[in-house]
mmCIF file of C-alpha atoms in Angstrom:
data_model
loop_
_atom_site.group_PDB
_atom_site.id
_atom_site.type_symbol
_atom_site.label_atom_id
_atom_site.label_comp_id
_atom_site.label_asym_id
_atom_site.label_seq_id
_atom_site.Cartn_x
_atom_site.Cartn_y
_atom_site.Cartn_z
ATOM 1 C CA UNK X 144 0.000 0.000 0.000
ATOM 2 C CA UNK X 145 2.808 2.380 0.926
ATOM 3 C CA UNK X 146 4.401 1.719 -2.690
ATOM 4 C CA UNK X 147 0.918 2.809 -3.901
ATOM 5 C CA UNK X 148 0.933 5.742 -2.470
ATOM 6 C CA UNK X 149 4.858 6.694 -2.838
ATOM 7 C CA UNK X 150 4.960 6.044 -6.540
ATOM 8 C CA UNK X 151 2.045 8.400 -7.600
ATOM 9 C CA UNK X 152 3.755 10.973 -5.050
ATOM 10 C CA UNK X 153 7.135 10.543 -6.460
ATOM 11 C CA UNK X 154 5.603 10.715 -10.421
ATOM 12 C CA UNK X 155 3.816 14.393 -9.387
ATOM 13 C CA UNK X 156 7.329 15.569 -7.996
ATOM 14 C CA UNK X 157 9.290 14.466 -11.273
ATOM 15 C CA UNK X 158 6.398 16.337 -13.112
ATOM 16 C CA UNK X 159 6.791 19.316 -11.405
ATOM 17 C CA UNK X 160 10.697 19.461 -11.531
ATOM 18 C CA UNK X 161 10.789 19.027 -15.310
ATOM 19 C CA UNK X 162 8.044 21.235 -15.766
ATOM 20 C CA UNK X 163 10.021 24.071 -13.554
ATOM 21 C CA UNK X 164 13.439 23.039 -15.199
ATOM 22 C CA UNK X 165 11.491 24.109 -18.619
ATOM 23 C CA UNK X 166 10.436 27.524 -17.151
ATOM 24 C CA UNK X 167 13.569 28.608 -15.064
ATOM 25 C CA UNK X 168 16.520 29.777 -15.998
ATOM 26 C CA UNK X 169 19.032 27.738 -14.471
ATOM 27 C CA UNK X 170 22.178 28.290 -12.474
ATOM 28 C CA UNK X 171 24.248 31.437 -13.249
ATOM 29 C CA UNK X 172 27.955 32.606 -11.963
ATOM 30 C CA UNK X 173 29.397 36.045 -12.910
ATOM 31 C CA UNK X 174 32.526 37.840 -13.042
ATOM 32 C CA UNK X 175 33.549 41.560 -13.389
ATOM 33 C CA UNK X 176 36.207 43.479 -14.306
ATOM 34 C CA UNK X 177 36.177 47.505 -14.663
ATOM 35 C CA UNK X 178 39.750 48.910 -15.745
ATOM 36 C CA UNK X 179 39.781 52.918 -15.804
ATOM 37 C CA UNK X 180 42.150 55.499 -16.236
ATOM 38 C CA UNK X 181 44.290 55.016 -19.685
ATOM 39 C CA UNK X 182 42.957 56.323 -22.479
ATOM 40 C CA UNK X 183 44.008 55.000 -26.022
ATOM 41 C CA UNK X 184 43.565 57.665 -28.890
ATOM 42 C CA UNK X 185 42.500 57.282 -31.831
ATOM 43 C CA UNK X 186 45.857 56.203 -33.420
ATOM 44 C CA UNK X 187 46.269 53.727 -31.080
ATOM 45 C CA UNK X 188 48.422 55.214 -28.616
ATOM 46 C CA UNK X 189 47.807 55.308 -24.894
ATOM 47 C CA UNK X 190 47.667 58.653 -23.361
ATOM 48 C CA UNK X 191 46.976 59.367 -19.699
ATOM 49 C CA UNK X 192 44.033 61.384 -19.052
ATOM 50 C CA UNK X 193 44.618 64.460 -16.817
ATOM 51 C CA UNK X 194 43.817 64.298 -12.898
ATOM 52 C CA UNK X 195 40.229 65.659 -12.902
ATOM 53 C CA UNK X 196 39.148 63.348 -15.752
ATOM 54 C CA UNK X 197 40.871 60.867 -14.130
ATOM 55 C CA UNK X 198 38.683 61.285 -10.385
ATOM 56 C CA UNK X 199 35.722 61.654 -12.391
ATOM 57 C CA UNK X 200 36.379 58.579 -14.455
ATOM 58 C CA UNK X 201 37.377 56.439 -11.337
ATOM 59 C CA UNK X 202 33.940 57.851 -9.962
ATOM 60 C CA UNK X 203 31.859 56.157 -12.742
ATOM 61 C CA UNK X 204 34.090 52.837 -12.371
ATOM 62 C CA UNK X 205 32.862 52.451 -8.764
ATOM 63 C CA UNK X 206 29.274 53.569 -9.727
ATOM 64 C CA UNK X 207 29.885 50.481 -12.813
ATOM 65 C CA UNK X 208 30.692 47.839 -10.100
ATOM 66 C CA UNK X 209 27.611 48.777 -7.465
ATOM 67 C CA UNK X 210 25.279 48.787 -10.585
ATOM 68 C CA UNK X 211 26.954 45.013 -11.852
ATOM 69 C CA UNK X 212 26.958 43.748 -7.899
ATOM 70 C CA UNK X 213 23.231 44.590 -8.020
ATOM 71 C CA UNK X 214 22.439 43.153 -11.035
ATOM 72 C CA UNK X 215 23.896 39.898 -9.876
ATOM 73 C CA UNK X 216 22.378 40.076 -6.567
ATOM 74 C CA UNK X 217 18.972 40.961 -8.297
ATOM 75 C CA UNK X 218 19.028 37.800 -10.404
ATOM 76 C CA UNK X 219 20.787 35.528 -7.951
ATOM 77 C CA UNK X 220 24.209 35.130 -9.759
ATOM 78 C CA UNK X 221 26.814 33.512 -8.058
ATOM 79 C CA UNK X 222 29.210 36.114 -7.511
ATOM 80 C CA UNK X 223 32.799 34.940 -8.550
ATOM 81 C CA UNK X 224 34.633 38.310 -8.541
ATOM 82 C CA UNK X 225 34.223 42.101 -9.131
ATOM 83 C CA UNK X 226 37.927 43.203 -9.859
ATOM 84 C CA UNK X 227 38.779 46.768 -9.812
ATOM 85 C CA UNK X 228 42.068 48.166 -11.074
ATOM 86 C CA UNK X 229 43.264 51.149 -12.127
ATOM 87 C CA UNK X 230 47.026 50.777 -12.711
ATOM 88 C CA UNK X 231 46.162 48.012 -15.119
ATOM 89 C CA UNK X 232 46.136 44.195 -15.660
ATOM 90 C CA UNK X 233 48.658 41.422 -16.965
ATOM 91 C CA UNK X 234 47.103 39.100 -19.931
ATOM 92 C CA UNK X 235 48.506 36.291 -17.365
ATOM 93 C CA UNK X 236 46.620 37.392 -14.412
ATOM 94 C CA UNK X 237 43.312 38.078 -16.732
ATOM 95 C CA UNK X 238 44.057 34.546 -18.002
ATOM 96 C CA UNK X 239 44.462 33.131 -15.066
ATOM 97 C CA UNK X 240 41.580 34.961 -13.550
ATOM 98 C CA UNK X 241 39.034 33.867 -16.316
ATOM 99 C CA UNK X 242 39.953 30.221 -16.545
ATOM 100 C CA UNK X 243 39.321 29.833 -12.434
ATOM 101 C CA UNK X 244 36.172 31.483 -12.955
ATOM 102 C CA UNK X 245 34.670 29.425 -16.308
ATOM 103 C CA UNK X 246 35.619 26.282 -14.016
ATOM 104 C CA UNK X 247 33.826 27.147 -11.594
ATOM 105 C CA UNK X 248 30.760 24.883 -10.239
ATOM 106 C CA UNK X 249 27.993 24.656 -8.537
ATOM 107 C CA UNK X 250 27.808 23.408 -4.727
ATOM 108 C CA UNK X 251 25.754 19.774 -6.264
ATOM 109 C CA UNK X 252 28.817 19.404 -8.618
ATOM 110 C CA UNK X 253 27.565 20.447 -12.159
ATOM 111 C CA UNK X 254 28.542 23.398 -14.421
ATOM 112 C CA UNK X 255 26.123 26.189 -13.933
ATOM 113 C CA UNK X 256 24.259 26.580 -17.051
ATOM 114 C CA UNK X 257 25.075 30.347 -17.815
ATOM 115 C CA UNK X 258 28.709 32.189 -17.282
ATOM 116 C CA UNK X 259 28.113 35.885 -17.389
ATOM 117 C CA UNK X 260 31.439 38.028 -17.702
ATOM 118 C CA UNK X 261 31.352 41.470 -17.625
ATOM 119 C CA UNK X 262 34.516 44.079 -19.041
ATOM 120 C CA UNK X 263 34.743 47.760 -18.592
ATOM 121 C CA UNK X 264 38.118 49.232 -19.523
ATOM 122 C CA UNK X 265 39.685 50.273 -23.261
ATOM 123 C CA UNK X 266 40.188 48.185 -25.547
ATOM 124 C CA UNK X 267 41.588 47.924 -29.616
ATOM 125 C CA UNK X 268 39.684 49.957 -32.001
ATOM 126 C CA UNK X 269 40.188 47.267 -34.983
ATOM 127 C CA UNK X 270 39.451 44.217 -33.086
ATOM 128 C CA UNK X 271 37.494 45.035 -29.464
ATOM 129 C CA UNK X 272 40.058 43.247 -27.574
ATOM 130 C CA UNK X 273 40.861 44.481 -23.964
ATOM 131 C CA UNK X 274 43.836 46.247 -23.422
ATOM 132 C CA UNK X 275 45.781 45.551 -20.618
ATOM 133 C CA UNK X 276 48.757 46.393 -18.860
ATOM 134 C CA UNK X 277 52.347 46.416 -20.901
ATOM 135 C CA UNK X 278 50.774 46.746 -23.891
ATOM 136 C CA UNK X 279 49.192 43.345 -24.165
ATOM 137 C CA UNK X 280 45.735 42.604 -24.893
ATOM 138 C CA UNK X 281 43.022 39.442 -24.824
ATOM 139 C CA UNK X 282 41.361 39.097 -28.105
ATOM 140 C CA UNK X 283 38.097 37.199 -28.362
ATOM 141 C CA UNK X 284 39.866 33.969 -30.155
ATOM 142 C CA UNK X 285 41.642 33.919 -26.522
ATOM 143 C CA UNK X 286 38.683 33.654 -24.572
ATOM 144 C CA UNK X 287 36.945 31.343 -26.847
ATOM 145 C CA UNK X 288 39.823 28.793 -26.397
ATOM 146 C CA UNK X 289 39.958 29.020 -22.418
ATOM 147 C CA UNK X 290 35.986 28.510 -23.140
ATOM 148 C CA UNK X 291 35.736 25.768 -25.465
ATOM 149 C CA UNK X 292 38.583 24.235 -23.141
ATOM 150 C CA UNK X 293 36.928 24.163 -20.093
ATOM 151 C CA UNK X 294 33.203 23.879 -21.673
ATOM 152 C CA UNK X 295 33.848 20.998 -23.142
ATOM 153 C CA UNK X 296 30.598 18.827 -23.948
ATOM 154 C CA UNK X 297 28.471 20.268 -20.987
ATOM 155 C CA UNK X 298 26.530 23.097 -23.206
ATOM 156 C CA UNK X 299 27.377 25.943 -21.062
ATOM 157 C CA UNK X 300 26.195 29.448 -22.097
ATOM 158 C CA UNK X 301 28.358 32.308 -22.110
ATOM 159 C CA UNK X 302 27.512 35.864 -22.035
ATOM 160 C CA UNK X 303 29.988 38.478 -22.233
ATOM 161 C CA UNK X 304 29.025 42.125 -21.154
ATOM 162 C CA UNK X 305 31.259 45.200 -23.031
ATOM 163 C CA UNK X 306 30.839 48.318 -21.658
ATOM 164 C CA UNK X 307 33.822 49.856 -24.212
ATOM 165 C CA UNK X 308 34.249 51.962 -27.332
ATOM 166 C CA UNK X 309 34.883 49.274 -29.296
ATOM 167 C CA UNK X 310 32.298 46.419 -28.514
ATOM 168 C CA UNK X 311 31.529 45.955 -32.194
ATOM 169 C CA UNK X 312 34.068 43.803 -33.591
ATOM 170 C CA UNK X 313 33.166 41.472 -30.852
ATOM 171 C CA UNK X 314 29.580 41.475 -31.455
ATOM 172 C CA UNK X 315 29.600 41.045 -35.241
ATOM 173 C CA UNK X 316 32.475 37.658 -34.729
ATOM 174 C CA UNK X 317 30.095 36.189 -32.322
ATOM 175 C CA UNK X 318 27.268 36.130 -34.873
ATOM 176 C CA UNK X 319 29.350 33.961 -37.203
ATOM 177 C CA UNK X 320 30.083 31.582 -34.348
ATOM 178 C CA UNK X 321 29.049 28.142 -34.377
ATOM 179 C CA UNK X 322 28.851 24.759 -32.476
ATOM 180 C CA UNK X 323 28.880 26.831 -28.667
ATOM 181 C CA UNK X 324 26.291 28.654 -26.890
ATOM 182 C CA UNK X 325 27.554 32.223 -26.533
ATOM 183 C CA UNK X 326 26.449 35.957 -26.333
ATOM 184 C CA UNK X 327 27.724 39.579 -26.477
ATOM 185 C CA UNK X 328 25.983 42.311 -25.433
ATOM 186 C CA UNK X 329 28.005 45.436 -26.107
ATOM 187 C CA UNK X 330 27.396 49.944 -25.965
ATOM 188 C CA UNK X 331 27.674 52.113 -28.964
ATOM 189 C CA UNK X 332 29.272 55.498 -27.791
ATOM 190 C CA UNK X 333 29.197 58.406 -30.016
ATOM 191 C CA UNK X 334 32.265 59.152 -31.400
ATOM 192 C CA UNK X 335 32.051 62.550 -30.022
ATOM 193 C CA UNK X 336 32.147 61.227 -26.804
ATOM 194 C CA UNK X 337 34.962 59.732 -27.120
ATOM 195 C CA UNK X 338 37.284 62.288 -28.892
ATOM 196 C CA UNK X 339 39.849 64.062 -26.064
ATOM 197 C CA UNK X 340 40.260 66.773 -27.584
ATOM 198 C CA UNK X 341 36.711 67.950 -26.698
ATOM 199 C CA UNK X 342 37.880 68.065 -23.146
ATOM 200 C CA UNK X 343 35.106 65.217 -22.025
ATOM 201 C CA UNK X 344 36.066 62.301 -20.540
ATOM 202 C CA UNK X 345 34.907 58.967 -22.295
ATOM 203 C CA UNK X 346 31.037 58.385 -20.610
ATOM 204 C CA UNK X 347 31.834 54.438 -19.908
ATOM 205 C CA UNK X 348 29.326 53.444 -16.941
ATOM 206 C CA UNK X 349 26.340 55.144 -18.680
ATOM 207 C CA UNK X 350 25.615 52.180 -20.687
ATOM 208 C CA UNK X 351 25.920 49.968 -17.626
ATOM 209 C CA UNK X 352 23.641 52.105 -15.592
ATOM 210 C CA UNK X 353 20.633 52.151 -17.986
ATOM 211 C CA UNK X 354 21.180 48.529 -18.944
ATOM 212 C CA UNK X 355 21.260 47.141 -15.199
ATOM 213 C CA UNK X 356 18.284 49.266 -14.555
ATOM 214 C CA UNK X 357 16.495 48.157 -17.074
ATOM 215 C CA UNK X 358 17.092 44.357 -15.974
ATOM 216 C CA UNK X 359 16.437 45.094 -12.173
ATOM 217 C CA UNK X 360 13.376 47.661 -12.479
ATOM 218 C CA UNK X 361 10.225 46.167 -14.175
ATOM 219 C CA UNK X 362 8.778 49.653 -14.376
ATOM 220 C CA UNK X 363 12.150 51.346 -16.073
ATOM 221 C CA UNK X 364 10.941 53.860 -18.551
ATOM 222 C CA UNK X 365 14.075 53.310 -21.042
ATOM 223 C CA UNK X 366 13.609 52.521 -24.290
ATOM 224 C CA UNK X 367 16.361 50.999 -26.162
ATOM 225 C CA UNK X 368 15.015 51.898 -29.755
ATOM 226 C CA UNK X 369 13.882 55.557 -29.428
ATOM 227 C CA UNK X 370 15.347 57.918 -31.526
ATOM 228 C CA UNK X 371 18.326 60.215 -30.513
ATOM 229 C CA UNK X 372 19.413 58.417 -27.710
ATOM 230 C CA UNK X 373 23.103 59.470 -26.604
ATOM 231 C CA UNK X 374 24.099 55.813 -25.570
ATOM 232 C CA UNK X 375 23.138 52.930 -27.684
ATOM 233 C CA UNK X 376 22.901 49.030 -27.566
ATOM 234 C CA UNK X 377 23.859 46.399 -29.558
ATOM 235 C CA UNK X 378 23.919 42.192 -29.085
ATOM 236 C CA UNK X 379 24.588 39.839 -30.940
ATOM 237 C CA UNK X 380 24.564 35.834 -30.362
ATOM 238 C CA UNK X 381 25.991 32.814 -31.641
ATOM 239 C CA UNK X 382 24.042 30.617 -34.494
ATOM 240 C CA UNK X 383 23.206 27.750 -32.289
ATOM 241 C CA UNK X 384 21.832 30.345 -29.370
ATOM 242 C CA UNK X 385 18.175 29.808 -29.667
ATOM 243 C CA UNK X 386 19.096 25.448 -29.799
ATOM 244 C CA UNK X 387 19.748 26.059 -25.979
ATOM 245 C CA UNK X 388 17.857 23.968 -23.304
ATOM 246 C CA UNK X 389 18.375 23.684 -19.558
ATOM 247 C CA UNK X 390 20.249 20.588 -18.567
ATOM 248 C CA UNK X 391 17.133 18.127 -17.264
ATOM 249 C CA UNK X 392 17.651 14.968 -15.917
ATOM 250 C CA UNK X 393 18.559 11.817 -18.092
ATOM 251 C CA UNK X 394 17.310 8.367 -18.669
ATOM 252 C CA UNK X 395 20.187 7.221 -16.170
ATOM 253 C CA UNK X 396 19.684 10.428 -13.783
ATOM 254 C CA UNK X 397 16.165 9.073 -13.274
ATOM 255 C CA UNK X 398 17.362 5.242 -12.904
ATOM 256 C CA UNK X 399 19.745 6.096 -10.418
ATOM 257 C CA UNK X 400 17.198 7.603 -8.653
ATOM 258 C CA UNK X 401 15.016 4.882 -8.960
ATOM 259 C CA UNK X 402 17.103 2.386 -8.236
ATOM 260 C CA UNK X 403 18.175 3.908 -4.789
ATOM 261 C CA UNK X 404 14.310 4.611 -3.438
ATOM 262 C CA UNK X 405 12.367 1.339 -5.078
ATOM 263 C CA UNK X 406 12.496 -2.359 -4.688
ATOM 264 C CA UNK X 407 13.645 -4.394 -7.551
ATOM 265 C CA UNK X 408 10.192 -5.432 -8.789
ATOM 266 C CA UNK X 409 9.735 -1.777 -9.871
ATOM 267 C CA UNK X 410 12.674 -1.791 -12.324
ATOM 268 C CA UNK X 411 10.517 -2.811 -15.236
ATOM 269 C CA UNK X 412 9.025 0.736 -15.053
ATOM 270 C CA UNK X 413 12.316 2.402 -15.276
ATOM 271 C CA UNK X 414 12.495 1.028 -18.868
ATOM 272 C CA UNK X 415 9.185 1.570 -19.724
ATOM 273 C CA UNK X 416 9.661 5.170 -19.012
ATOM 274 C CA UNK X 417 12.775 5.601 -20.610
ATOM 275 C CA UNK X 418 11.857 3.707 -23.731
ATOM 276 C CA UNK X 419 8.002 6.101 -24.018
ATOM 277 C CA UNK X 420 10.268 9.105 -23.321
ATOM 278 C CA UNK X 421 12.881 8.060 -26.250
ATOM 279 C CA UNK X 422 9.794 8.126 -28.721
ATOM 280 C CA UNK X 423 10.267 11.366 -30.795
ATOM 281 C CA UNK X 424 7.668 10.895 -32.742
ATOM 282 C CA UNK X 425 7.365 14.716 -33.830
ATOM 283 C CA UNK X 426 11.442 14.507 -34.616
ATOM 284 C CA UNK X 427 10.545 16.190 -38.127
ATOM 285 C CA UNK X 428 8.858 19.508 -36.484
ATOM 286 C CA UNK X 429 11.342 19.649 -33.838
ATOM 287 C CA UNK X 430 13.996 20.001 -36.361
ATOM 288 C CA UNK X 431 11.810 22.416 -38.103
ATOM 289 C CA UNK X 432 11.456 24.519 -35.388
ATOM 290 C CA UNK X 433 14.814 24.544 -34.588
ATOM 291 C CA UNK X 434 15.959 25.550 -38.220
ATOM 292 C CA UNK X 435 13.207 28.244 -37.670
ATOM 293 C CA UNK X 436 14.312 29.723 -34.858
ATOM 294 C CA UNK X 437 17.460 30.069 -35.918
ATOM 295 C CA UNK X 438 16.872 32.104 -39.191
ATOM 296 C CA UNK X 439 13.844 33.929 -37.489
ATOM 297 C CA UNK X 440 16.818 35.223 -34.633
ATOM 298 C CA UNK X 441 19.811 35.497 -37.448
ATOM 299 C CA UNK X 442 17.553 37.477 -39.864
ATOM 300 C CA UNK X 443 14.911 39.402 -37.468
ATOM 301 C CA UNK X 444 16.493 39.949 -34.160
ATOM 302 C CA UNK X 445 14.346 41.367 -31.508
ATOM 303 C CA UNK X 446 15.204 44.670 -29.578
ATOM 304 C CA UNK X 447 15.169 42.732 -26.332
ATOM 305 C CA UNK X 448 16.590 39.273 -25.896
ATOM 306 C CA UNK X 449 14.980 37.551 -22.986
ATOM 307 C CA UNK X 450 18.366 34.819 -21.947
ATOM 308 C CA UNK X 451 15.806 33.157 -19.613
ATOM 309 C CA UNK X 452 17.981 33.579 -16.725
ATOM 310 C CA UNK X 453 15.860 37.008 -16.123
ATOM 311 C CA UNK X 454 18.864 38.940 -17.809
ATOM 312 C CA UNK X 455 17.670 40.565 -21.294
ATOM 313 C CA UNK X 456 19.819 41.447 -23.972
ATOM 314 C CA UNK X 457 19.454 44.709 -25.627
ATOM 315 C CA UNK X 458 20.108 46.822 -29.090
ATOM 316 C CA UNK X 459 18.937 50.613 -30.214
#
């Protein structure tokens, strides 16, 4: 009688876990880095900016990392790091940094299903890759190595967060991306804004404050596509983004479970279940819909990307 009762009981649960592991979005860790105070001019050459711009721009750095704390407290992101630095950063330490962080865990053992990393600092005008200290820099073929390296087979998403003058290059090589799960959502500053010689100092942060507001206040007023806005948006994903699914338990998850909690005479069941679940029998629309959504995100991309994970991604 007991097993009568447990079994319907333990069916209802699995339900409701698969049904909530279709509708959440997952585990999440994040890591941030905000780099002020060199400037690199237009011709590539680093110039120091004078000592006012220089309080005002280490100002907006700290405002950057409250606004990124508070976006991953908002949304429940495991909090891996906010670095700060304003004399600069080694490519080793960066390297080092980033490959502790995209091994990182959760407390059950698994890879969390989304890695968000966000970068505020200066970076190459040709390619978008972060300048660091001693002239070195991490280019986005650099981080998709320490990626697919420590990714592996697990399908992982990554998002990467730019809030620099040169987010673009980044943006458009992600589009053309294929095989991973991956993400950049990157500000388009006037160039105006950015020119020294007009006596203003760059206006990083202002991207990060409209965008984190935006993802922590339901009732934010900005609109990302209105006309003659002074900081802009742009995202752009890999081609196998909209293929991602949450990680949901397997045939073998669920007889391992079985096998711990029920007597022996139950074990016919397991296969049962596994074999009625292994029956695709709409396998044609599935891949259908998959080739759909696909073109449908390449070719029409909307102005806000819900990720799922409660963090949307934005363009202007």
């Amino acid at each position: 009688i007991a097993l009568l009762v447990v079994l319907p009981l333990e069916s209802l649960a699995h339900g409701l876990f698969h049904e909530l592991g279709g509708c959440l979005g997952g585990t999440c860790a994040g890591y941030a880095l905000v780099m002020p105070t060199i400037y690199y001019s237009a011709g590539g050459q680093p110039t120091l900016l004078p000592p006012e711009h220089v309080q005002e721009l280490n100002l907006r750095s700290t405002a950057m990392l409250n606004a990124v704390q508070r976006l991953f407290s908002h949304h429940m992101v495991q909090t891996f790091g906010c670095d700060y630095s304003t004399s600069g950063v080694t490519l080793e330490a960066v390297q080092n940094k980033l490959q502790s962080f995209l091994e990182l865990r959760t407390a059950d053992g698994p890879r969390h299903d989304t890695y968000l990393i966000f970068y505020s600092g200066h970076s190459q005008k040709g390619s978008g890759a972060w300048a660091l200290a001693g002239g070195e820099s991490l280019h986005l073929n650099q981080l998709l190595e320490m990626w697919r390296e420590k990714n592996g087979g697990h399908g992982s998403r990554l998002i990467v967060v730019l809030d620099t003058e040169n987010s673009l290059p980044w943006v458009k090589e992600v589009r053309r991306l294929e095989g991973i799960y991956m993400a950049v959502q990157g500000a388009k500053l006037p160039a105006s804004r950015l020119d020294p010689e007009s006596g203003d100092v760059p206006l990083l942060g202002d991207f990060t404050s409209e965008w984190v507001e935006f993802n922590c206040n339901p009732a934010s007023a900005n609109q990302w596509t209105e006309k003659g806005r002074t900081v802009m948006a742009t995202y752009g994903v890999s081609k196998r983004w909209s293929d991602y699914a949450l990680h949901l338990p397997t045939g073998s998850d669920i007889a391992k479970h079985w096998k711990t909690h029920f007597p022996k005479a139950t074990y016919p069941l397991i296969h049962l279940s596994n074999w009625c679940c292994g029956l695709n029998l709409f396998w044609l629309c599935s891949v259908f819909l998959r080739c759909f959504r696909r073109y449908k995100l390449a070719w029409f991309p909307p102005a806000v990307l819900d990720t799922g994970q409660g963090i949307k991604l934005v363009q202007s």
